[in-house]
Short mmCIF file of C-alpha atoms in Angstrom, two decimals:
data_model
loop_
_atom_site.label_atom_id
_atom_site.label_comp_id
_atom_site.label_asym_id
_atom_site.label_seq_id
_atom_site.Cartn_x
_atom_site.Cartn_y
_atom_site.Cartn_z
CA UNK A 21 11.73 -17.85 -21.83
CA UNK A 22 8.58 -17.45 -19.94
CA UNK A 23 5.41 -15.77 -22.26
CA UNK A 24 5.73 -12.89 -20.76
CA UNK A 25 9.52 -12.53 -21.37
CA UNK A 26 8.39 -12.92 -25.23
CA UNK A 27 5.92 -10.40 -25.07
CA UNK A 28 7.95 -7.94 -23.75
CA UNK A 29 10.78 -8.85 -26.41
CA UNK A 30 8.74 -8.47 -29.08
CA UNK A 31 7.49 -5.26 -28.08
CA UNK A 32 10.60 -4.29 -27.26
CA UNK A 33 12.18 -5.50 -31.15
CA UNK A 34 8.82 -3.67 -32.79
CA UNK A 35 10.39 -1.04 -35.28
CA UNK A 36 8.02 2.01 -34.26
CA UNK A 37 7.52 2.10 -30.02
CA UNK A 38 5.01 4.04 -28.21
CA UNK A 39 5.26 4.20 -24.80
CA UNK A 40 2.18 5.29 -22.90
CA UNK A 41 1.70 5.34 -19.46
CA UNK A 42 -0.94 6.61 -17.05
CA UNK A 43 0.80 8.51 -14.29
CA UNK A 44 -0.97 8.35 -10.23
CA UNK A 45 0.06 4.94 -9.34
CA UNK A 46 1.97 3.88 -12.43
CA UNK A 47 4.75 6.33 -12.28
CA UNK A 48 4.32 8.15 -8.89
CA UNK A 49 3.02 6.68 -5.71
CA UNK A 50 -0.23 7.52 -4.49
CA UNK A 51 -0.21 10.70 -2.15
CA UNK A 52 -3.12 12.89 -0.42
CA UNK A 53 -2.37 15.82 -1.70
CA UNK A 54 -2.47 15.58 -5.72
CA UNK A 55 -0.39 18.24 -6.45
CA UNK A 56 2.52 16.51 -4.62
CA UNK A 57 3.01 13.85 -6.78
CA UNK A 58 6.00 13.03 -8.23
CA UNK A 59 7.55 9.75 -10.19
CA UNK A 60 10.24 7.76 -8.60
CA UNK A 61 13.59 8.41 -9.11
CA UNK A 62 14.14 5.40 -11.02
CA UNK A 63 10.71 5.51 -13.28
CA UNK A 64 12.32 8.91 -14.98
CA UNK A 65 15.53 7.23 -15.18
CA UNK A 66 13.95 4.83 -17.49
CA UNK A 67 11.65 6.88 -19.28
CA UNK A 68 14.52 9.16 -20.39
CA UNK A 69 16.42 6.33 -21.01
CA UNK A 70 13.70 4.81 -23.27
CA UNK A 71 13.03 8.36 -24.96
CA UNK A 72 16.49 8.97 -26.45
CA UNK A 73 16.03 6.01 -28.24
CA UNK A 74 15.13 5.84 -32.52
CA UNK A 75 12.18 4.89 -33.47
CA UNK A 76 10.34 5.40 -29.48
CA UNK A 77 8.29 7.54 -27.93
CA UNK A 78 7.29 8.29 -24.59
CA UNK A 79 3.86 9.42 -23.69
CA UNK A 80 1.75 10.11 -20.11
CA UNK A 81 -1.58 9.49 -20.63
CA UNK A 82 -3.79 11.06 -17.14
CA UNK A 83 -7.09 11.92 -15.94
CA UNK A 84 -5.10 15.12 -14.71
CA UNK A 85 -5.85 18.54 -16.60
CA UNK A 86 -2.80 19.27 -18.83
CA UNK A 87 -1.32 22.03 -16.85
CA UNK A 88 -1.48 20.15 -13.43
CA UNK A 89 0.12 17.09 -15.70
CA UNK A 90 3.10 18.95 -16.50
CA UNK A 91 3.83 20.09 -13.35
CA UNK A 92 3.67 16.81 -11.39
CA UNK A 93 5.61 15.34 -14.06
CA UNK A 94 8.06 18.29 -13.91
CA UNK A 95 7.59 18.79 -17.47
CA UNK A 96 8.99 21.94 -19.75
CA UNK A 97 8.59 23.00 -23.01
CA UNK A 98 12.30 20.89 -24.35
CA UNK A 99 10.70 17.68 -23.31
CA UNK A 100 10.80 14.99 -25.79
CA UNK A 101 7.43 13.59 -24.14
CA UNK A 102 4.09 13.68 -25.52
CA UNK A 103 1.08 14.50 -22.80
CA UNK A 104 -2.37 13.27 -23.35
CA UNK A 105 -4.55 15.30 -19.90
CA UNK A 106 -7.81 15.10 -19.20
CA UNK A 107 -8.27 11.46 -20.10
CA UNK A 108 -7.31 12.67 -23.89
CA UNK A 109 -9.23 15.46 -24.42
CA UNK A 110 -6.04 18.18 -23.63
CA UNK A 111 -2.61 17.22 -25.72
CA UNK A 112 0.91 18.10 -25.48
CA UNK A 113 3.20 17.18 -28.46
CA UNK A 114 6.53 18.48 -28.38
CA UNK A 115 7.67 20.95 -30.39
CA UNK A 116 4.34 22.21 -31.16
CA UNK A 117 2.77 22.37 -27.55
CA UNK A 118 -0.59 22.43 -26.36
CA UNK A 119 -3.30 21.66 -28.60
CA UNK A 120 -6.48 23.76 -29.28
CA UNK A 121 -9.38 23.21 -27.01
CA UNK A 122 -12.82 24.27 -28.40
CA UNK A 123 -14.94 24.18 -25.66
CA UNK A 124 -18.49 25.63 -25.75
CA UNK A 125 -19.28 28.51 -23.28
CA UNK A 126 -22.63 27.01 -21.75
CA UNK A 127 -20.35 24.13 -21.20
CA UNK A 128 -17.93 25.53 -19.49
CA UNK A 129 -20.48 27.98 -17.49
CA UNK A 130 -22.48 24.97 -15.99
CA UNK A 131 -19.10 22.93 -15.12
CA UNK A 132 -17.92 26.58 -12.76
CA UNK A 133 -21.97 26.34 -11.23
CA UNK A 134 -21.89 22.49 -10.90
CA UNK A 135 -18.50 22.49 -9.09
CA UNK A 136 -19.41 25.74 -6.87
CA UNK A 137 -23.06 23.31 -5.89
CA UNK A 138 -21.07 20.26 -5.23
CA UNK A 139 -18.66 22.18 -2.76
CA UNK A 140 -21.67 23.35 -0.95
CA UNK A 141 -23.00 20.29 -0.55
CA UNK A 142 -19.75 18.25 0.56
CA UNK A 143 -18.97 21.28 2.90
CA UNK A 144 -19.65 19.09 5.77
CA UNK A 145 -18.02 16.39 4.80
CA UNK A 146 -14.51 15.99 6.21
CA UNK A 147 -12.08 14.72 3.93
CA UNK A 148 -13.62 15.26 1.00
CA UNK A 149 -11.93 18.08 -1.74
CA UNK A 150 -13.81 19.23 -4.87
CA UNK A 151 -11.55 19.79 -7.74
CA UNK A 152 -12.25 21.85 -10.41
CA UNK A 153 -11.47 20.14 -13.64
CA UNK A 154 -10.65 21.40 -17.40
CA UNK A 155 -13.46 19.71 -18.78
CA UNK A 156 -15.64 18.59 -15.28
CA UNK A 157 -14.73 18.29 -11.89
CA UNK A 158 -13.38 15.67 -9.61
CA UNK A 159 -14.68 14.45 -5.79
CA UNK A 160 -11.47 13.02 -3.90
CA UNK A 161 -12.26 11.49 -1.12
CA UNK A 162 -8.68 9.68 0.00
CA UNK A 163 -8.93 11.52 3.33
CA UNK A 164 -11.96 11.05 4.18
CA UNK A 165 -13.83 8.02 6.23
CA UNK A 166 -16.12 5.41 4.81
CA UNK A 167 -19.15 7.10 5.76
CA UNK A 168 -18.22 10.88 4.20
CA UNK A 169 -17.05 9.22 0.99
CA UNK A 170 -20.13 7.30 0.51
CA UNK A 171 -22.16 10.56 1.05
CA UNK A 172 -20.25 12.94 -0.92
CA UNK A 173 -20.59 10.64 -3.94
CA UNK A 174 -24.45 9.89 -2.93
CA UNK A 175 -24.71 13.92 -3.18
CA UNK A 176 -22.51 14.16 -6.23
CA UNK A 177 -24.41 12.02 -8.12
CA UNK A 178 -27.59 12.95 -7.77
CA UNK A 179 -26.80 16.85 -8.68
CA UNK A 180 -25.41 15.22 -11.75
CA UNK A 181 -28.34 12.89 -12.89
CA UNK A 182 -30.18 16.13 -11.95
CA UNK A 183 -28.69 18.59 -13.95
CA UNK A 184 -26.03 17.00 -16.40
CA UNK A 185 -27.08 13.73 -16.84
CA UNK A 186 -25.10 13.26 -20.28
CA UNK A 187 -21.74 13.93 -18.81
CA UNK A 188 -19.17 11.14 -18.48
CA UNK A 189 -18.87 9.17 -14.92
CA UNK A 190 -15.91 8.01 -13.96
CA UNK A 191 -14.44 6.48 -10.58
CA UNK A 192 -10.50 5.94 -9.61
CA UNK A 193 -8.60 5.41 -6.39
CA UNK A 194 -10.82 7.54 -3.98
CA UNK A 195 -11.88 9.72 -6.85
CA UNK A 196 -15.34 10.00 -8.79
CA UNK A 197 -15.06 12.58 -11.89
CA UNK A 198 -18.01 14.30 -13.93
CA UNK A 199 -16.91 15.45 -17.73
CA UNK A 200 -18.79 16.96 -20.35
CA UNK A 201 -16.34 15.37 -22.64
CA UNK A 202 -16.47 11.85 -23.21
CA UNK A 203 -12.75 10.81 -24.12
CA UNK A 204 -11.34 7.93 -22.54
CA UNK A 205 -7.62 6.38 -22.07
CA UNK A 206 -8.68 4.59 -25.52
CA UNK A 207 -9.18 7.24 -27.44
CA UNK A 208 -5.50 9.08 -26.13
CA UNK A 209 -3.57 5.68 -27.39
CA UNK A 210 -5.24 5.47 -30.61
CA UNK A 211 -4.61 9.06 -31.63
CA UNK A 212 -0.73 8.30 -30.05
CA UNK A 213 -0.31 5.74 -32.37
CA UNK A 214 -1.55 7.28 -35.25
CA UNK A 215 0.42 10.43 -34.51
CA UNK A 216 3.80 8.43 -34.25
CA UNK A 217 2.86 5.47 -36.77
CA UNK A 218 3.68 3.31 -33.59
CA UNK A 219 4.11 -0.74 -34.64
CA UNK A 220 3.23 -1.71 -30.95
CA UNK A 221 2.04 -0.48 -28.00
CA UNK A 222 2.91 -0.60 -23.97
CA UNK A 223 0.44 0.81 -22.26
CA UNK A 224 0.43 0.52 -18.15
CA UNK A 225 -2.02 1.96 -15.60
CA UNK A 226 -3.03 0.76 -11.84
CA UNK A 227 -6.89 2.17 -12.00
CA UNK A 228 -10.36 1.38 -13.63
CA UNK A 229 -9.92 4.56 -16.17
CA UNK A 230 -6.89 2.94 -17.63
CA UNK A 231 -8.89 -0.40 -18.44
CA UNK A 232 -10.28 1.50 -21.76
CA UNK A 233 -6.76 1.77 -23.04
CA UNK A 234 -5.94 -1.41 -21.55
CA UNK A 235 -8.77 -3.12 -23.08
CA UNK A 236 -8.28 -1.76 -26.44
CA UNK A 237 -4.40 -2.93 -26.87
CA UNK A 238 -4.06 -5.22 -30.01
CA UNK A 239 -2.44 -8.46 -29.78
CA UNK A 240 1.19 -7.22 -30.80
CA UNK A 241 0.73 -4.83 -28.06
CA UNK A 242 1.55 -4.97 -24.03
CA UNK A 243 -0.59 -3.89 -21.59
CA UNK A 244 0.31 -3.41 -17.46
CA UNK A 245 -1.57 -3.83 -14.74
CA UNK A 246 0.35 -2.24 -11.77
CA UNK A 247 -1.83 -3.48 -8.59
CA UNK A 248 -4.80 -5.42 -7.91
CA UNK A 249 -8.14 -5.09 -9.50
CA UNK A 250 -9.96 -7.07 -12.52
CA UNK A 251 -7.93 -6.12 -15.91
CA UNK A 252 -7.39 -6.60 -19.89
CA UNK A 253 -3.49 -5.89 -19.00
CA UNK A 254 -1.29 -9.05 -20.52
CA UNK A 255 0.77 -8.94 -17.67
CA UNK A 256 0.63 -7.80 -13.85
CA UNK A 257 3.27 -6.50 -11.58
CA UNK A 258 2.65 -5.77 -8.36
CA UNK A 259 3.76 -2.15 -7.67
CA UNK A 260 5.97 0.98 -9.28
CA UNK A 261 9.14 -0.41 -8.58
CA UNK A 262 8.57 -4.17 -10.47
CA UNK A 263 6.67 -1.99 -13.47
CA UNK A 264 10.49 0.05 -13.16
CA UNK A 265 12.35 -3.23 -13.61
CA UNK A 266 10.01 -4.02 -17.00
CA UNK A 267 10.69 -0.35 -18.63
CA UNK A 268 14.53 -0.98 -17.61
CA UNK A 269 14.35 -4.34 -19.41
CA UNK A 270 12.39 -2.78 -22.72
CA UNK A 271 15.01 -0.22 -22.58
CA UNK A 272 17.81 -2.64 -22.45
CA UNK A 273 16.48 -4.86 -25.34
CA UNK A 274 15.44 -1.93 -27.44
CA UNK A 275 19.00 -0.74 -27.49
CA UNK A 276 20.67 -3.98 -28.07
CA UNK A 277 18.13 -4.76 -30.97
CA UNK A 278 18.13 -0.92 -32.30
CA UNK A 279 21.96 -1.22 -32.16
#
């Protein structure tokens, strides 16, 4: 048995699962337009299988604002799957629903001016899409060419140091994100485990936003690296389809043990 193998039985064997995974590149393939996104056949296959289990919960864990969240992930109010959006700041928890969001009003009035400015000034970029974010806003640039991206973010950033420079910076896959909220992939797991009194953790992400989570995974704990790119993950695999094959084998021990 290879160290890997271990880790994943022991996590697998742990009496009290959680299960949290980012979702763009982890469960769904990367697409240009965001809304489009769905997971793989075979990634929800698993996932349900691993959610009817005792003792195991499921959780997505996204930079996405919860409503766009449950939508890509197809999600209704019967699901058995907890939703951390907005990097942690929005939460889903079944049975109960959406959390409370207290957000501040000049808060929320300079994120709608901010993202209106930054539109204006990428306007002549092509490629490049604002979003409008629960907490913030977003700058995707997957479309766009070198040149354009490096601008938009140039622009981007300097409104921001400008005019909010306390709000959280964050870069992904072709993405850089402003928030006035500062919760990070880290935060989302710890408040997960607490929630479900998880014994271990698998946490799995493909981008540089789900290195806080990644990096803050104890050592009875798993943490995925789907993709290239530096990482605190325990083990790498190189797409969605291998990361498939180790929730398949989790689910497989977990119901042999739990049996």
């Amino acid at each position: 048995m290879t160290a890997a193998d271990a880790t994943i039985e022991a996590v697998a064997t742990t009496d009290t699962l959680l299960i949290a995974l980012d979702f763009d590149g982890t469960l769904s393939p990367l697409v240009d337009e965001p809304m489009s996104a769905r997971m793989t056949p075979g990634a929800r296959a698993a996932l349900d299988s691993l959610a009817a289990l005792p003792r195991t919960t499921v959780a997505l864990v996204s930079g996405r604002t919860l409503a766009d969240l449950r939508e890509i992930a197809e999600h209704d109010d019967s699901s058995p799957w907890w939703l951390m959006g907005s990097h942690g700041a929005e939460s889903w928890e079944p049975g109960t629903g959406a959390g409370e969001s207290s957000d501040d009003s000049d808060d929320l009035a300079l994120r709608d001016r901010l993202t209106a400015e930054i539109r204006d000034a990428v306007a002549d970029l092509a490629g490049v899409r604002v979003e409008p974010k629960q907490f913030g806003l977003g700058i995707h640039t997957r479309t766009a060419d070198a040149a354009a991206s490096t601008a938009a973010q140039q622009r981007a950033d300097e409104l921001l140091a400008a005019e909010a420079p306390s709000w959280r910076r964050r870069t992904g896959h072709d993405i850089l994100e402003f928030s006035f909220r500062h919760e990070g992939k880290d935060s989302a797991v710890a408040h997960l485990r607490e929630r479900v009194v998880a014994t271990s953790v698998l946490f799995a992400g493909d981008d540089v936003t789900d290195e806080d989570a990644l990096g803050s995974l104890g050592p009875g704990d798993l943490g995925v690296r789907i993709g290239g790119g530096e990482t605190a993950a325990t083990l790498r695999v190189p797409d969605i389809d291998a990361f498939v094959e180790v929730l398949e084998n989790v689910a497989r021990l977990r119901r042999a043990h739990i049996s």
